[in-house]
Amino acid sequence: MIEIRNVSQRFAGPQGWIEALHNVNLTIPPGEVFGIIGRSGAGKSTLVRTLNLLTRPTEGDIVVNGRTLTSLSSADLREARREIGMIFQHFNLLSSRTVFDNVALPLELAGVKRAEIEATVLPLLELVGLTAQKDRYPSQISGGQKQRVGIARALASKPKVLLSDEATSALDPETTRAILDLLRKINRELNLTIVMITHQMEVIKQVCDRVAVLDAGRVVESGPVIDVFLQPHHEVTRALLGDVIAQELPPALKARVAEHLAKGSGHLLRLAFKGTGVDQPVLSETIRRFELDFNILHGQIDEIQGQAFGSLAVLAGGDPLKVAQAMAWLREQGVVVEELSHVE
């Protein structure tokens, strides 16, 4: 388990103190893939560097596997860091060392014998799909393969926690998906806790169990990924979600809807479903039960962590009282209902 307790981080700037993190509190259970997302400058990289105390927080504590890192001596902290692996955006491989030797480097620095190094590195290369490339140099392999080397190297010390700092942002979409699938496989097979730092909601959608949203050094929203996608509360979350799930109507459609609403009564609603609710005919049942007209304007069906998810924008017409009753009934069925616009 990882606990981030009341962590703040301040740096001296040319015009005074800069608060990169403000009273951050998060709990990450063991064996979970936890995403931390935010825009550039939100404090993501600062936060991940506090998790292994590469940056010591100004205030607060970091607890990893029951040990409060912020209270350890230098020697004990070095030992604790062996249980925390890290992969980086730009790979940080040594060009003069082969794939095998790059993965072996942390073991060599720890004084591990050659026979034990081979017994550790070769299975890791097989795990990440690089057995055939073990004698190649970084210049001879692709970007995705370089990141696989970085992952294998991070696993060489048998860590209990793996930190990923924008590890896929330099990769193309297809390679990104492959790397994320690999990380999920490692999480499941090794029961490894993984913390994903990213600015890409697609990464959160594909691999994370839960997510925390950072803005200006503060956690503005957190929870299971499916719940955050279903009902985002903060404007930053909505903006980030817009990359993978349309939160706004296309401008031309929005103009037509506004023109339609201006001519009479109507309700513009966003409906969100998850799980088996996606398969249920709730819209047709609502229309029959409350004698309403529903015009589907925009929507999509997707899957998040193996769970079906649907989002629809609909224009509801009919008796305003029946529309209100229909909205209440839909909520009783587990549908998230948000009224985007109303004209009477």
mmCIF file of C-alpha atoms in Angstrom, residues 68-295:
data_model
loop_
_atom_site.group_PDB
_atom_site.id
_atom_site.type_symbol
_atom_site.label_atom_id
_atom_site.label_comp_id
_atom_site.label_asym_id
_atom_site.label_seq_id
_atom_site.Cartn_x
_atom_site.Cartn_y
_atom_site.Cartn_z
ATOM 1 C CA THR A 68 7.315 5.976 6.401
ATOM 2 C CA LEU A 69 9.969 6.980 3.880
ATOM 3 C CA THR A 70 10.102 10.566 5.092
ATOM 4 C CA SER A 71 11.374 9.420 8.495
ATOM 5 C CA LEU A 72 14.039 6.945 7.330
ATOM 6 C CA SER A 73 17.779 7.415 7.584
ATOM 7 C CA SER A 74 19.757 7.725 4.340
ATOM 8 C CA ALA A 75 20.850 4.073 4.497
ATOM 9 C CA ASP A 76 17.341 2.796 5.221
ATOM 10 C CA LEU A 77 15.926 4.979 2.458
ATOM 11 C CA ARG A 78 18.357 3.490 -0.067
ATOM 12 C CA GLU A 79 17.179 0.040 0.980
ATOM 13 C CA ALA A 80 13.504 1.030 0.750
ATOM 14 C CA ARG A 81 14.009 2.448 -2.739
ATOM 15 C CA ARG A 82 14.990 -1.026 -3.989
ATOM 16 C CA GLU A 83 11.325 -1.932 -3.583
ATOM 17 C CA ILE A 84 10.271 0.945 -5.862
ATOM 18 C CA GLY A 85 10.975 0.616 -9.584
ATOM 19 C CA MET A 86 10.607 3.500 -12.024
ATOM 20 C CA ILE A 87 10.152 3.810 -15.776
ATOM 21 C CA PHE A 88 10.603 7.078 -17.638
ATOM 22 C CA GLN A 89 9.306 8.858 -20.712
ATOM 23 C CA HIS A 90 12.687 8.955 -22.471
ATOM 24 C CA PHE A 91 13.881 5.436 -21.519
ATOM 25 C CA ASN A 92 17.271 6.544 -20.038
ATOM 26 C CA LEU A 93 19.152 3.596 -21.535
ATOM 27 C CA LEU A 94 22.942 3.473 -21.810
ATOM 28 C CA SER A 95 23.841 3.436 -25.509
ATOM 29 C CA SER A 96 27.097 1.529 -24.919
ATOM 30 C CA ARG A 97 25.353 -1.408 -23.213
ATOM 31 C CA THR A 98 23.302 -4.154 -24.811
ATOM 32 C CA VAL A 99 19.657 -4.780 -23.970
ATOM 33 C CA PHE A 100 20.737 -7.523 -21.546
ATOM 34 C CA ASP A 101 23.346 -5.321 -19.885
ATOM 35 C CA ASN A 102 20.957 -2.371 -19.531
ATOM 36 C CA VAL A 103 18.513 -4.592 -17.664
ATOM 37 C CA ALA A 104 21.353 -6.051 -15.586
ATOM 38 C CA LEU A 105 22.731 -2.652 -14.547
ATOM 39 C CA PRO A 106 20.880 -2.215 -11.213
ATOM 40 C CA LEU A 107 21.849 -5.750 -10.215
ATOM 41 C CA GLU A 108 25.492 -5.113 -11.039
ATOM 42 C CA LEU A 109 25.436 -1.915 -8.985
ATOM 43 C CA ALA A 110 23.992 -3.920 -6.088
ATOM 44 C CA GLY A 111 26.877 -6.416 -6.320
ATOM 45 C CA VAL A 112 24.797 -9.381 -7.485
ATOM 46 C CA LYS A 113 26.807 -12.320 -8.881
ATOM 47 C CA ARG A 114 26.789 -12.931 -12.639
ATOM 48 C CA ALA A 115 24.989 -16.279 -12.451
ATOM 49 C CA GLU A 116 22.173 -14.722 -10.398
ATOM 50 C CA ILE A 117 22.013 -11.776 -12.799
ATOM 51 C CA GLU A 118 21.472 -14.125 -15.749
ATOM 52 C CA ALA A 119 18.837 -16.073 -13.793
ATOM 53 C CA THR A 120 16.970 -12.815 -13.182
ATOM 54 C CA VAL A 121 17.437 -10.945 -16.465
ATOM 55 C CA LEU A 122 16.637 -13.694 -18.970
ATOM 56 C CA PRO A 123 13.118 -14.379 -17.596
ATOM 57 C CA LEU A 124 12.466 -10.630 -17.516
ATOM 58 C CA LEU A 125 13.454 -10.304 -21.176
ATOM 59 C CA GLU A 126 11.067 -13.129 -21.979
ATOM 60 C CA LEU A 127 8.323 -11.411 -19.957
ATOM 61 C CA VAL A 128 8.666 -8.182 -21.944
ATOM 62 C CA GLY A 129 9.135 -9.958 -25.282
ATOM 63 C CA LEU A 130 12.785 -9.094 -25.928
ATOM 64 C CA THR A 131 14.617 -12.414 -25.712
ATOM 65 C CA ALA A 132 15.637 -12.199 -29.377
ATOM 66 C CA GLN A 133 16.969 -8.651 -28.905
ATOM 67 C CA LYS A 134 19.086 -9.280 -25.793
ATOM 68 C CA ASP A 135 22.428 -8.691 -27.571
ATOM 69 C CA ARG A 136 21.326 -5.599 -29.494
ATOM 70 C CA TYR A 137 22.141 -2.013 -28.549
ATOM 71 C CA PRO A 138 19.560 0.752 -27.970
ATOM 72 C CA SER A 139 20.292 2.269 -31.384
ATOM 73 C CA GLN A 140 19.263 -1.034 -32.983
ATOM 74 C CA ILE A 141 15.777 -1.300 -31.475
ATOM 75 C CA SER A 142 12.509 0.651 -31.746
ATOM 76 C CA GLY A 143 11.078 3.135 -29.255
ATOM 77 C CA GLY A 144 8.570 0.595 -27.985
ATOM 78 C CA GLN A 145 11.336 -1.965 -27.490
ATOM 79 C CA LYS A 146 13.426 0.619 -25.632
ATOM 80 C CA GLN A 147 10.536 1.166 -23.249
ATOM 81 C CA ARG A 148 10.274 -2.599 -22.746
ATOM 82 C CA VAL A 149 13.954 -2.582 -21.783
ATOM 83 C CA GLY A 150 13.186 0.206 -19.310
ATOM 84 C CA ILE A 151 10.346 -1.834 -17.823
ATOM 85 C CA ALA A 152 12.504 -4.956 -17.504
ATOM 86 C CA ARG A 153 15.275 -2.904 -15.877
ATOM 87 C CA ALA A 154 12.777 -1.449 -13.384
ATOM 88 C CA LEU A 155 11.666 -4.998 -12.493
ATOM 89 C CA ALA A 156 15.195 -6.365 -12.062
ATOM 90 C CA SER A 157 15.338 -5.540 -8.346
ATOM 91 C CA LYS A 158 11.988 -7.289 -7.759
ATOM 92 C CA PRO A 159 10.169 -4.135 -6.624
ATOM 93 C CA LYS A 160 6.780 -4.133 -4.936
ATOM 94 C CA VAL A 161 5.827 -0.799 -6.508
ATOM 95 C CA LEU A 162 6.379 0.425 -10.069
ATOM 96 C CA LEU A 163 6.210 4.145 -10.858
ATOM 97 C CA SER A 164 5.546 5.146 -14.463
ATOM 98 C CA ASP A 165 6.210 8.800 -15.277
ATOM 99 C CA GLU A 166 4.635 9.555 -18.687
ATOM 100 C CA ALA A 167 6.115 6.275 -19.914
ATOM 101 C CA THR A 168 4.027 6.137 -23.099
ATOM 102 C CA SER A 169 3.775 9.801 -24.110
ATOM 103 C CA ALA A 170 6.719 9.538 -26.553
ATOM 104 C CA LEU A 171 5.219 6.494 -28.308
ATOM 105 C CA ASP A 172 2.767 6.151 -31.183
ATOM 106 C CA PRO A 173 -0.806 5.018 -30.347
ATOM 107 C CA GLU A 174 -0.324 1.374 -31.381
ATOM 108 C CA THR A 175 2.901 1.016 -29.407
ATOM 109 C CA THR A 176 1.281 2.794 -26.450
ATOM 110 C CA ARG A 177 -1.526 0.220 -26.374
ATOM 111 C CA ALA A 178 1.010 -2.619 -26.478
ATOM 112 C CA ILE A 179 3.049 -1.152 -23.612
ATOM 113 C CA LEU A 180 -0.080 -0.577 -21.514
ATOM 114 C CA ASP A 181 -1.180 -4.171 -22.146
ATOM 115 C CA LEU A 182 2.254 -5.296 -20.990
ATOM 116 C CA LEU A 183 2.019 -3.225 -17.797
ATOM 117 C CA ARG A 184 -1.421 -4.674 -17.060
ATOM 118 C CA LYS A 185 -0.028 -8.174 -17.603
ATOM 119 C CA ILE A 186 2.854 -7.443 -15.212
ATOM 120 C CA ASN A 187 0.401 -6.045 -12.658
ATOM 121 C CA ARG A 188 -1.676 -9.219 -12.742
ATOM 122 C CA GLU A 189 1.090 -11.813 -12.970
ATOM 123 C CA LEU A 190 3.419 -10.234 -10.398
ATOM 124 C CA ASN A 191 0.700 -8.621 -8.231
ATOM 125 C CA LEU A 192 2.690 -5.417 -8.598
ATOM 126 C CA THR A 193 1.288 -2.056 -7.534
ATOM 127 C CA ILE A 194 1.677 0.407 -10.425
ATOM 128 C CA VAL A 195 1.304 4.184 -10.268
ATOM 129 C CA MET A 196 0.746 5.735 -13.709
ATOM 130 C CA ILE A 197 1.532 9.438 -14.145
ATOM 131 C CA THR A 198 0.012 10.711 -17.382
ATOM 132 C CA HIS A 199 -1.730 13.578 -19.133
ATOM 133 C CA GLN A 200 -3.590 11.160 -21.430
ATOM 134 C CA MET A 201 -7.052 10.006 -20.349
ATOM 135 C CA GLU A 202 -6.804 7.175 -22.894
ATOM 136 C CA VAL A 203 -4.031 5.679 -20.728
ATOM 137 C CA ILE A 204 -6.269 5.891 -17.657
ATOM 138 C CA LYS A 205 -9.140 4.306 -19.581
ATOM 139 C CA GLN A 206 -7.099 1.365 -20.825
ATOM 140 C CA VAL A 207 -5.127 0.276 -17.787
ATOM 141 C CA CYS A 208 -6.046 1.953 -14.479
ATOM 142 C CA ASP A 209 -8.348 0.726 -11.712
ATOM 143 C CA ARG A 210 -8.682 4.121 -10.045
ATOM 144 C CA VAL A 211 -7.633 7.659 -10.865
ATOM 145 C CA ALA A 212 -6.837 10.942 -9.134
ATOM 146 C CA VAL A 213 -7.092 14.225 -11.046
ATOM 147 C CA LEU A 214 -4.572 16.943 -10.186
ATOM 148 C CA ASP A 215 -5.010 20.639 -10.874
ATOM 149 C CA ALA A 216 -2.615 23.329 -9.641
ATOM 150 C CA GLY A 217 -1.087 20.873 -7.162
ATOM 151 C CA ARG A 218 -4.417 19.827 -5.645
ATOM 152 C CA VAL A 219 -6.400 16.600 -5.970
ATOM 153 C CA VAL A 220 -9.695 17.840 -7.385
ATOM 154 C CA GLU A 221 -11.302 14.454 -8.029
ATOM 155 C CA SER A 222 -10.556 10.778 -7.394
ATOM 156 C CA GLY A 223 -12.274 7.423 -7.486
ATOM 157 C CA PRO A 224 -12.761 4.246 -9.552
ATOM 158 C CA VAL A 225 -12.139 4.987 -13.224
ATOM 159 C CA ILE A 226 -15.603 3.847 -14.320
ATOM 160 C CA ASP A 227 -17.256 6.191 -11.798
ATOM 161 C CA VAL A 228 -15.137 9.182 -12.788
ATOM 162 C CA PHE A 229 -15.947 8.558 -16.457
ATOM 163 C CA LEU A 230 -19.620 8.100 -15.635
ATOM 164 C CA GLN A 231 -20.038 11.250 -13.562
ATOM 165 C CA PRO A 232 -17.107 13.699 -13.650
ATOM 166 C CA HIS A 233 -17.562 16.530 -11.167
ATOM 167 C CA HIS A 234 -14.690 18.928 -11.862
ATOM 168 C CA GLU A 235 -14.275 20.993 -15.021
ATOM 169 C CA VAL A 236 -10.671 19.795 -15.413
ATOM 170 C CA THR A 237 -11.850 16.182 -15.378
ATOM 171 C CA ARG A 238 -14.494 16.986 -17.981
ATOM 172 C CA ALA A 239 -11.910 18.634 -20.202
ATOM 173 C CA LEU A 240 -9.531 15.664 -19.941
ATOM 174 C CA LEU A 241 -12.364 13.217 -20.587
ATOM 175 C CA GLY A 242 -13.207 15.103 -23.757
ATOM 176 C CA ASP A 243 -10.207 13.408 -25.415
ATOM 177 C CA VAL A 244 -11.864 9.975 -25.165
ATOM 178 C CA ILE A 245 -15.570 10.601 -24.507
ATOM 179 C CA ALA A 246 -17.345 13.576 -26.031
ATOM 180 C CA GLN A 247 -18.481 15.859 -23.204
ATOM 181 C CA GLU A 248 -19.668 18.637 -25.492
ATOM 182 C CA LEU A 249 -21.977 18.586 -28.478
ATOM 183 C CA PRO A 250 -20.325 19.447 -31.795
ATOM 184 C CA PRO A 251 -20.676 23.210 -32.422
ATOM 185 C CA ALA A 252 -22.985 22.871 -35.446
ATOM 186 C CA LEU A 253 -25.278 20.478 -33.572
ATOM 187 C CA LYS A 254 -25.242 22.705 -30.501
ATOM 188 C CA ALA A 255 -26.376 25.657 -32.636
ATOM 189 C CA ARG A 256 -29.240 23.642 -34.126
ATOM 190 C CA VAL A 257 -30.345 22.444 -30.682
ATOM 191 C CA ALA A 258 -30.237 25.991 -29.300
ATOM 192 C CA GLU A 259 -32.372 27.166 -32.214
ATOM 193 C CA HIS A 260 -34.843 24.331 -31.605
ATOM 194 C CA LEU A 261 -35.078 25.044 -27.887
ATOM 195 C CA ALA A 262 -35.604 28.729 -28.525
ATOM 196 C CA LYS A 263 -38.779 27.903 -30.464
ATOM 197 C CA GLY A 264 -40.505 25.985 -27.678
ATOM 198 C CA SER A 265 -40.091 23.821 -24.613
ATOM 199 C CA GLY A 266 -37.530 21.084 -24.259
ATOM 200 C CA HIS A 267 -34.852 19.538 -22.115
ATOM 201 C CA LEU A 268 -31.335 18.698 -23.293
ATOM 202 C CA LEU A 269 -30.110 15.745 -21.206
ATOM 203 C CA ARG A 270 -26.941 13.705 -20.935
ATOM 204 C CA LEU A 271 -27.549 10.094 -19.913
ATOM 205 C CA ALA A 272 -24.704 7.827 -18.764
ATOM 206 C CA PHE A 273 -24.962 4.069 -18.233
ATOM 207 C CA LYS A 274 -22.572 1.424 -17.017
ATOM 208 C CA GLY A 275 -22.489 -2.356 -16.731
ATOM 209 C CA THR A 276 -25.693 -4.181 -17.591
ATOM 210 C CA GLY A 277 -27.520 -0.850 -17.817
ATOM 211 C CA VAL A 278 -26.039 -0.457 -21.293
ATOM 212 C CA ASP A 279 -27.989 -3.519 -22.446
ATOM 213 C CA GLN A 280 -31.336 -2.508 -20.969
ATOM 214 C CA PRO A 281 -34.025 -0.793 -23.121
ATOM 215 C CA VAL A 282 -34.457 2.049 -20.628
ATOM 216 C CA LEU A 283 -35.006 4.717 -23.282
ATOM 217 C CA SER A 284 -37.858 2.905 -24.982
ATOM 218 C CA GLU A 285 -39.373 2.079 -21.581
ATOM 219 C CA THR A 286 -39.104 5.756 -20.560
ATOM 220 C CA ILE A 287 -40.829 6.879 -23.748
ATOM 221 C CA ARG A 288 -43.704 4.441 -23.216
ATOM 222 C CA ARG A 289 -44.057 5.042 -19.494
ATOM 223 C CA PHE A 290 -44.052 8.864 -19.604
ATOM 224 C CA GLU A 291 -45.317 9.507 -23.155
ATOM 225 C CA LEU A 292 -42.274 11.551 -24.160
ATOM 226 C CA ASP A 293 -40.353 12.143 -27.359
ATOM 227 C CA PHE A 294 -36.615 11.402 -27.184
ATOM 228 C CA ASN A 295 -34.351 12.544 -29.995
#
